[in-house]
Amino acid sequence: KYLLRILLRYFLLALLEDCDMSPDKQYDANHGRPVQVGPKGPKITDSHDVGGMMDLKTAIAESSNVYFASAIYDHYKENPRRYVEFLSNNLHLDRTVGLDAMGEKQSNLGDYKKGGKAYWNAHVLPNMGYGYTIEISPVQTLALYNAVANRGKMVAPRLILRTERNGRVVNENKEKVIEDKICRQSTVDTLRMFMESVSAEGTAKEYFSPDKCGFRSGSKTGTAQVDSEINKVRYHRGDGAYYGSMVTYFPAEKPKYTIMTAIFTMKQDGKSYYGAGLAGPVQKKVATYLYNRDHNYAERWVRRSTMQPPSRVATWRRCARWPVSMEIDTLSRSATVGVSVPRAKMARCTSRNST
């Protein structure tokens, strides 16, 4: 429902597809120290020491703000309007995905058309380069990443596939294709390779690396300071309000699901507010539950002794006001249900790929 300034990596598509930037292109992240982007531009800092000179793959794995702000500024400084037009015309980020009746809000790509040259001050383009100034809803983010998992085909989410009566289909909601191909197949292949490296060795490795997870996936994490109104409370950058997010598609070999978790929280000492630490545990539980359910491990466990299922899987259900945690013992098929009061407000979107 809300427009979130989540650190989306839509600018990856702009750099690879629109600018033909080589993945080997390097920029200096300055080891976590501030870097001024542009002669009079903002000073941008990474959340941790991600290193010095790095290529695109490393920047994605480490989620480097400095790299992407520098790259977008470098490639679009002569015509910054071209960048937003690519997001609008090629990625369809200037419109909803069709859930307006259920509260989906229109994205905000800025007033660049109305403001003309006066809009593009020295700070706008670098800030756009790592996810700020632009507001996009979680379901739009999910649809975009789902297109990457879906070999470039962008489809609108369907909440109801069909209606049946007495075993007969009386109504079927056909697939709505937003764009048959958002980019070249080579660009899709590169993006998927990079996202899979994030799961294996990047910011999502704590939850989806080979030694932590029984299946391969592609992920991207994001952390953003909130600068919008939520539940009639106005938050500004610097107030300590954050959205931590993670998008994951799986299994990597033939993606079937794309899921996203976005959690709002206030910065507190000793508490995580980064995308991986905040959204990662929920993302891992949902992905593991869906994967194990599809593979029916509990039923086949006795027959296939070589397949070792996890002893427990967990999922979340919404009940009244608070989430209900259901922990299922896959061997005995017993379940333990408990209610917990969340410390952060949680929003999650799930989409199934259509091929």
CSV table of C-alpha atoms in Angstrom, one decimal:
chain,number,residue,atom,x,y,z
A,1,LYS,CA,0.0,0.0,0.0
A,2,TYR,CA,2.7,2.4,0.9
A,3,LEU,CA,5.3,4.1,-1.3
A,4,LEU,CA,8.7,3.0,0.0
A,5,ARG,CA,12.1,4.5,-0.6
A,6,ILE,CA,13.6,1.0,-0.7
A,7,LEU,CA,17.0,0.6,-2.2
A,8,LEU,CA,15.8,-1.0,-5.4
A,9,ARG,CA,18.4,-2.1,-7.9
A,10,TYR,CA,16.3,-1.1,-10.9
A,11,PHE,CA,19.3,1.1,-11.8
A,12,LEU,CA,21.2,-2.1,-12.6
A,13,LEU,CA,19.0,-2.5,-15.6
A,14,ALA,CA,19.6,1.1,-16.6
A,15,LEU,CA,23.3,0.7,-16.5
A,16,LEU,CA,23.5,-2.7,-18.3
A,17,GLU,CA,20.6,-2.2,-20.8
A,18,ASP,CA,20.4,1.5,-21.5
A,19,CYS,CA,24.1,2.5,-21.0
A,20,ASP,CA,25.7,-0.8,-22.1
A,21,MET,CA,28.1,-0.4,-19.1
A,22,SER,CA,30.5,-3.3,-18.8
A,23,PRO,CA,30.2,-5.3,-15.6
A,24,ASP,CA,33.9,-4.9,-15.2
A,25,LYS,CA,33.6,-1.1,-14.8
A,26,GLN,CA,35.2,-0.1,-11.5
A,27,TYR,CA,34.5,2.8,-9.1
A,28,ASP,CA,36.1,3.6,-5.8
A,29,ALA,CA,33.9,3.0,-2.7
A,30,ASN,CA,36.5,4.5,-0.4
A,31,HIS,CA,36.3,1.8,2.3
A,32,GLY,CA,33.2,3.1,3.9
A,33,ARG,CA,34.3,6.7,4.0
A,34,PRO,CA,32.2,9.6,2.4
A,35,VAL,CA,32.6,10.1,-1.3
A,36,GLN,CA,31.3,13.3,-3.0
A,37,VAL,CA,29.5,12.4,-6.2
A,38,GLY,CA,29.7,15.2,-8.8
A,39,PRO,CA,31.5,18.6,-8.4
A,40,LYS,CA,28.7,20.0,-6.1
A,41,GLY,CA,26.9,16.8,-5.4
A,42,PRO,CA,26.1,15.0,-2.1
A,43,LYS,CA,28.6,13.1,0.0
A,44,ILE,CA,27.5,9.4,0.0
A,45,THR,CA,28.7,6.7,2.4
A,46,ASP,CA,28.3,2.9,2.5
A,47,SER,CA,26.9,1.3,5.6
A,48,HIS,CA,30.1,-0.6,6.1
A,49,ASP,CA,33.6,-1.0,4.7
A,50,VAL,CA,32.9,-2.6,1.3
A,51,GLY,CA,36.4,-2.1,0.0
A,52,GLY,CA,38.0,0.3,-2.4
A,53,MET,CA,38.0,-0.1,-6.2
A,54,MET,CA,35.3,-2.7,-7.2
A,55,ASP,CA,33.4,-4.0,-10.2
A,56,LEU,CA,29.7,-4.3,-10.6
A,57,LYS,CA,29.4,-7.8,-9.3
A,58,THR,CA,31.2,-6.9,-6.0
A,59,ALA,CA,29.1,-3.7,-5.7
A,60,ILE,CA,25.9,-5.8,-5.9
A,61,ALA,CA,27.1,-8.4,-3.5
A,62,GLU,CA,28.1,-5.7,-1.0
A,63,SER,CA,25.2,-3.4,-1.7
A,64,SER,CA,27.4,-0.4,-2.3
A,65,ASN,CA,25.6,2.9,-2.4
A,66,VAL,CA,28.7,4.8,-3.5
A,67,TYR,CA,29.3,2.6,-6.5
A,68,PHE,CA,25.7,3.0,-7.9
A,69,ALA,CA,25.4,6.7,-7.2
A,70,SER,CA,28.8,7.2,-9.0
A,71,ALA,CA,27.8,5.0,-11.9
A,72,ILE,CA,24.4,6.5,-12.5
A,73,TYR,CA,25.8,10.1,-12.2
A,74,ASP,CA,28.7,9.2,-14.6
A,75,HIS,CA,26.4,7.8,-17.3
A,76,TYR,CA,23.5,10.2,-17.1
A,77,LYS,CA,24.9,13.5,-16.0
A,78,GLU,CA,24.6,14.9,-19.6
A,79,ASN,CA,21.0,13.9,-19.9
A,80,PRO,CA,19.5,13.0,-16.5
A,81,ARG,CA,16.0,13.0,-17.8
A,82,ARG,CA,16.8,10.0,-19.9
A,83,TYR,CA,17.3,7.9,-16.8
A,84,VAL,CA,13.8,8.4,-15.5
A,85,GLU,CA,12.4,7.9,-18.9
A,86,PHE,CA,14.0,4.5,-19.1
A,87,LEU,CA,12.4,3.6,-15.7
A,88,SER,CA,9.1,4.7,-17.1
A,89,ASN,CA,9.1,3.5,-20.7
A,90,ASN,CA,11.1,0.3,-20.3
A,91,LEU,CA,10.4,-0.9,-16.8
A,92,HIS,CA,6.9,0.6,-16.4
A,93,LEU,CA,7.7,2.0,-13.0
A,94,ASP,CA,5.5,5.1,-13.6
A,95,ARG,CA,2.3,3.1,-13.2
A,96,THR,CA,0.6,0.6,-11.0
A,97,VAL,CA,0.5,-3.2,-11.7
A,98,GLY,CA,-3.3,-3.3,-11.5
A,99,LEU,CA,-4.1,-3.5,-7.8
A,100,ASP,CA,-5.5,0.0,-7.5
A,101,ALA,CA,-8.8,-1.2,-6.1
A,102,MET,CA,-6.9,-2.9,-3.2
A,103,GLY,CA,-4.9,0.1,-2.2
A,104,GLU,CA,-1.9,0.1,-4.5
A,105,LYS,CA,-0.5,3.6,-4.8
A,106,GLN,CA,0.9,5.3,-7.8
A,107,SER,CA,4.7,5.5,-7.8
A,108,ASN,CA,6.5,8.8,-7.6
A,109,LEU,CA,9.4,9.3,-10.0
A,110,GLY,CA,9.7,13.0,-9.2
A,111,ASP,CA,8.5,16.2,-10.9
A,112,TYR,CA,11.2,16.2,-13.6
A,113,LYS,CA,8.8,16.9,-16.4
A,114,LYS,CA,7.2,19.8,-14.6
A,115,GLY,CA,10.4,21.3,-13.2
A,116,GLY,CA,12.5,21.0,-16.3
A,117,LYS,CA,16.2,21.8,-15.9
A,118,ALA,CA,15.5,23.5,-12.6
A,119,TYR,CA,14.5,20.2,-11.1
A,120,TRP,CA,17.9,18.6,-11.7
A,121,ASN,CA,20.1,20.2,-9.0
A,122,ALA,CA,23.5,18.7,-8.1
A,123,HIS,CA,21.9,16.3,-5.6
A,124,VAL,CA,19.0,14.8,-7.5
A,125,LEU,CA,20.7,12.4,-9.9
A,126,PRO,CA,23.3,11.0,-7.4
A,127,ASN,CA,20.5,10.4,-4.9
A,128,MET,CA,18.4,8.7,-7.6
A,129,GLY,CA,21.4,6.5,-8.3
A,130,TYR,CA,21.1,4.6,-5.1
A,131,GLY,CA,17.4,4.6,-4.5
A,132,TYR,CA,16.3,7.9,-3.0
A,133,THR,CA,14.1,10.7,-4.5
A,134,ILE,CA,12.1,7.9,-6.2
A,135,GLU,CA,9.2,6.1,-4.4
A,136,ILE,CA,7.9,2.8,-5.6
A,137,SER,CA,5.5,0.4,-3.9
A,138,PRO,CA,6.6,-3.1,-2.7
A,139,VAL,CA,4.3,-4.9,-5.2
A,140,GLN,CA,5.9,-2.9,-8.1
A,141,THR,CA,9.3,-3.9,-6.8
A,142,LEU,CA,8.2,-7.5,-6.6
A,143,ALA,CA,6.8,-7.4,-10.2
A,144,LEU,CA,10.1,-6.1,-11.5
A,145,TYR,CA,12.3,-8.7,-9.8
A,146,ASN,CA,9.8,-11.4,-10.8
A,147,ALA,CA,10.4,-10.3,-14.4
A,148,VAL,CA,14.1,-10.9,-13.9
A,149,ALA,CA,13.4,-14.4,-12.6
A,150,ASN,CA,10.8,-14.9,-15.4
A,151,ARG,CA,13.4,-14.4,-18.2
A,152,GLY,CA,12.5,-10.8,-18.7
A,153,LYS,CA,8.7,-11.3,-19.0
A,154,MET,CA,6.8,-8.9,-16.7
A,155,VAL,CA,3.3,-10.0,-15.6
A,156,ALA,CA,0.7,-8.4,-13.3
A,157,PRO,CA,0.0,-10.3,-10.1
A,158,ARG,CA,-3.2,-12.4,-9.9
A,159,LEU,CA,-4.7,-12.8,-6.5
A,160,ILE,CA,-7.4,-15.2,-7.8
A,161,LEU,CA,-6.4,-17.6,-10.6
A,162,ARG,CA,-9.9,-19.1,-11.2
A,163,THR,CA,-13.3,-19.6,-9.6
A,164,GLU,CA,-14.8,-23.1,-9.5
A,165,ARG,CA,-18.3,-24.4,-8.7
A,166,ASN,CA,-18.9,-28.2,-8.1
A,167,GLY,CA,-15.5,-28.9,-9.7
A,168,ARG,CA,-16.2,-26.9,-12.8
A,169,VAL,CA,-14.3,-23.7,-13.7
A,170,VAL,CA,-16.8,-20.9,-14.0
A,171,ASN,CA,-14.3,-18.0,-14.3
A,172,GLU,CA,-10.6,-17.9,-15.0
A,173,ASN,CA,-8.4,-14.8,-14.7
A,174,LYS,CA,-6.0,-14.9,-17.6
A,175,GLU,CA,-2.4,-13.8,-17.3
A,176,LYS,CA,-1.9,-10.1,-18.0
A,177,VAL,CA,1.4,-9.4,-19.6
A,178,ILE,CA,2.8,-5.9,-18.8
A,179,GLU,CA,5.9,-6.4,-21.0
A,180,ASP,CA,7.0,-9.4,-23.0
A,181,LYS,CA,10.7,-8.5,-22.5
A,182,ILE,CA,11.9,-5.7,-20.3
A,183,CYS,CA,15.5,-6.1,-21.5
A,184,ARG,CA,17.8,-8.3,-23.6
A,185,GLN,CA,18.2,-11.9,-22.5
A,186,SER,CA,21.9,-11.3,-22.0
A,187,THR,CA,21.0,-8.6,-19.4
A,188,VAL,CA,18.6,-10.9,-17.6
A,189,ASP,CA,21.3,-13.6,-17.5
A,190,THR,CA,23.8,-11.2,-16.0
A,191,LEU,CA,21.3,-9.9,-13.4
A,192,ARG,CA,20.4,-13.4,-12.3
A,193,MET,CA,24.0,-14.4,-12.0
A,194,PHE,CA,24.6,-11.3,-9.8
A,195,MET,CA,21.5,-12.0,-7.7
A,196,GLU,CA,22.6,-15.6,-7.1
A,197,SER,CA,26.0,-14.4,-6.0
A,198,VAL,CA,24.2,-12.2,-3.4
A,199,SER,CA,22.5,-15.3,-2.0
A,200,ALA,CA,25.7,-17.4,-2.1
A,201,GLU,CA,28.4,-14.9,-0.9
A,202,GLY,CA,26.8,-11.4,-0.5
A,203,THR,CA,24.6,-9.7,1.9
A,204,ALA,CA,22.0,-12.5,1.9
A,205,LYS,CA,24.6,-15.3,2.5
A,206,GLU,CA,23.6,-15.7,6.2
A,207,TYR,CA,20.3,-17.1,5.1
A,208,PHE,CA,20.7,-18.5,1.6
A,209,SER,CA,24.3,-19.6,1.1
A,210,PRO,CA,24.8,-23.3,0.2
A,211,ASP,CA,25.8,-24.2,3.8
A,212,LYS,CA,22.7,-22.5,5.2
A,213,CYS,CA,20.1,-23.5,2.7
A,214,GLY,CA,19.1,-26.6,0.8
A,215,PHE,CA,18.3,-24.9,-2.5
A,216,ARG,CA,19.9,-22.2,-4.7
A,217,SER,CA,18.3,-18.8,-5.0
A,218,GLY,CA,18.8,-15.3,-6.2
A,219,SER,CA,18.4,-12.4,-3.7
A,220,LYS,CA,18.8,-8.6,-3.3
A,221,THR,CA,18.7,-6.8,0.0
A,222,GLY,CA,17.9,-3.1,0.6
A,223,THR,CA,17.9,-0.6,3.5
A,224,ALA,CA,16.3,2.8,3.3
A,225,GLN,CA,15.6,5.7,5.6
A,226,VAL,CA,11.9,6.4,5.6
A,227,ASP,CA,10.8,9.8,4.3
A,228,SER,CA,7.0,9.5,4.0
A,229,GLU,CA,3.8,9.3,6.0
A,230,ILE,CA,2.9,5.9,7.5
A,231,ASN,CA,-0.3,5.4,9.5
A,232,LYS,CA,-0.8,9.2,9.6
A,233,VAL,CA,2.7,9.7,11.1
A,234,ARG,CA,5.1,11.8,9.1
A,235,TYR,CA,8.7,10.5,9.1
A,236,HIS,CA,11.7,12.3,7.8
A,237,ARG,CA,15.2,11.2,6.9
A,238,GLY,CA,17.2,11.4,10.1
A,239,ASP,CA,14.3,10.4,12.4
A,240,GLY,CA,15.7,6.9,12.7
A,241,ALA,CA,12.9,5.2,10.8
A,242,TYR,CA,14.0,2.5,8.4
A,243,TYR,CA,12.7,-0.1,5.9
A,244,GLY,CA,14.7,-3.2,5.6
A,245,SER,CA,13.8,-5.4,2.6
A,246,MET,CA,14.8,-8.5,0.8
A,247,VAL,CA,13.7,-10.0,-2.5
A,248,THR,CA,14.3,-13.6,-3.4
A,249,TYR,CA,13.5,-15.9,-6.3
A,250,PHE,CA,13.9,-19.7,-6.1
A,251,PRO,CA,14.9,-22.3,-7.0
A,252,ALA,CA,17.6,-20.6,-9.1
A,253,GLU,CA,17.7,-23.4,-11.7
A,254,LYS,CA,14.0,-23.0,-12.6
A,255,PRO,CA,12.4,-20.2,-10.6
A,256,LYS,CA,8.8,-20.8,-9.4
A,257,TYR,CA,8.5,-18.2,-6.6
A,258,THR,CA,9.5,-14.6,-6.1
A,259,ILE,CA,8.9,-13.3,-2.6
A,260,MET,CA,9.6,-10.0,-0.9
A,261,THR,CA,9.7,-9.0,2.8
A,262,ALA,CA,9.8,-5.3,3.8
A,263,ILE,CA,9.8,-4.5,7.5
A,264,PHE,CA,9.5,-1.0,9.1
A,265,THR,CA,11.4,-0.4,12.3
A,266,MET,CA,13.0,2.4,14.3
A,267,LYS,CA,16.7,2.4,14.8
A,268,GLN,CA,17.6,1.1,18.3
A,269,ASP,CA,21.0,0.2,19.9
A,270,GLY,CA,21.7,-3.5,19.5
A,271,LYS,CA,18.9,-4.1,17.0
A,272,SER,CA,19.3,-4.7,13.3
A,273,TYR,CA,17.7,-2.3,10.9
A,274,TYR,CA,19.5,-3.4,7.7
A,275,GLY,CA,17.7,-5.3,5.0
A,276,ALA,CA,19.5,-8.6,5.5
A,277,GLY,CA,19.3,-8.7,9.3
A,278,LEU,CA,15.8,-7.4,9.5
A,279,ALA,CA,14.0,-9.1,6.6
A,280,GLY,CA,16.3,-12.1,6.2
A,281,PRO,CA,14.9,-14.4,9.0
A,282,VAL,CA,11.3,-13.9,7.7
A,283,GLN,CA,12.4,-14.4,4.1
A,284,LYS,CA,14.2,-17.6,4.9
A,285,LYS,CA,11.3,-19.1,6.8
A,286,VAL,CA,8.8,-18.3,4.0
A,287,ALA,CA,11.1,-19.6,1.2
A,288,THR,CA,12.0,-22.8,3.1
A,289,TYR,CA,8.4,-23.5,3.9
A,290,LEU,CA,7.3,-23.1,0.2
A,291,TYR,CA,10.2,-25.1,-1.1
A,292,ASN,CA,9.7,-28.0,1.3
A,293,ARG,CA,5.9,-28.0,0.7
A,294,ASP,CA,6.4,-28.3,-3.0
A,295,HIS,CA,8.8,-31.2,-2.5
A,296,ASN,CA,6.5,-32.9,0.0
A,297,TYR,CA,9.5,-33.9,2.2
A,298,ALA,CA,7.3,-35.1,5.1
A,299,GLU,CA,5.5,-37.6,2.9
A,300,ARG,CA,8.6,-38.9,1.1
A,301,TRP,CA,11.0,-38.9,4.0
A,302,VAL,CA,10.6,-42.6,4.8
A,303,ARG,CA,10.8,-43.7,1.2
A,304,ARG,CA,13.9,-41.7,0.3
A,305,SER,CA,16.4,-42.1,3.1
A,306,THR,CA,19.0,-40.1,1.2
A,307,MET,CA,16.8,-37.0,1.3
A,308,GLN,CA,17.3,-35.3,4.7
A,309,PRO,CA,14.5,-32.9,5.4
A,310,PRO,CA,14.7,-30.2,8.0
A,311,SER,CA,13.2,-31.3,11.3
A,312,ARG,CA,11.1,-28.2,11.5
A,313,VAL,CA,9.8,-25.5,9.2
A,314,ALA,CA,8.0,-22.3,10.1
A,315,THR,CA,5.5,-20.0,8.6
A,316,TRP,CA,3.6,-16.9,9.5
A,317,ARG,CA,-0.1,-16.4,9.5
A,318,ARG,CA,-2.0,-13.2,10.1
A,319,CYS,CA,-4.6,-13.6,13.0
A,320,ALA,CA,-6.5,-10.6,14.3
A,321,ARG,CA,-3.9,-8.1,15.2
A,322,TRP,CA,-0.7,-10.0,15.7
A,323,PRO,CA,1.1,-12.6,13.6
A,324,VAL,CA,0.8,-16.2,14.7
A,325,SER,CA,3.9,-18.3,14.5
A,326,MET,CA,3.2,-21.9,13.5
A,327,GLU,CA,6.1,-24.3,13.9
A,328,ILE,CA,5.5,-27.7,12.2
A,329,ASP,CA,7.4,-30.8,13.0
A,330,THR,CA,7.8,-32.4,9.6
A,331,LEU,CA,8.5,-35.9,11.0
A,332,SER,CA,5.6,-36.3,13.5
A,333,ARG,CA,3.3,-33.8,11.7
A,334,SER,CA,2.6,-32.1,15.0
A,335,ALA,CA,2.3,-28.3,15.2
A,336,THR,CA,2.9,-25.7,17.8
A,337,VAL,CA,1.1,-22.4,17.5
A,338,GLY,CA,2.0,-19.2,19.5
A,339,VAL,CA,1.2,-15.6,19.2
A,340,SER,CA,3.9,-13.0,19.4
A,341,VAL,CA,3.8,-9.2,19.5
A,342,PRO,CA,6.1,-7.9,16.7
A,343,ARG,CA,8.7,-5.3,17.4
A,344,ALA,CA,8.5,-4.0,13.8
A,345,LYS,CA,5.6,-3.7,11.4
A,346,MET,CA,5.9,-6.2,8.6
A,347,ALA,CA,4.7,-6.2,5.0
A,348,ARG,CA,5.3,-9.1,2.7
A,349,CYS,CA,4.3,-9.6,-1.0
A,350,THR,CA,4.5,-13.0,-2.8
A,351,SER,CA,4.2,-13.7,-6.5
A,352,ARG,CA,4.3,-16.8,-8.5
A,353,ASN,CA,6.3,-16.7,-11.8
A,354,SER,CA,4.3,-17.3,-15.0
A,355,THR,CA,6.2,-18.8,-17.9
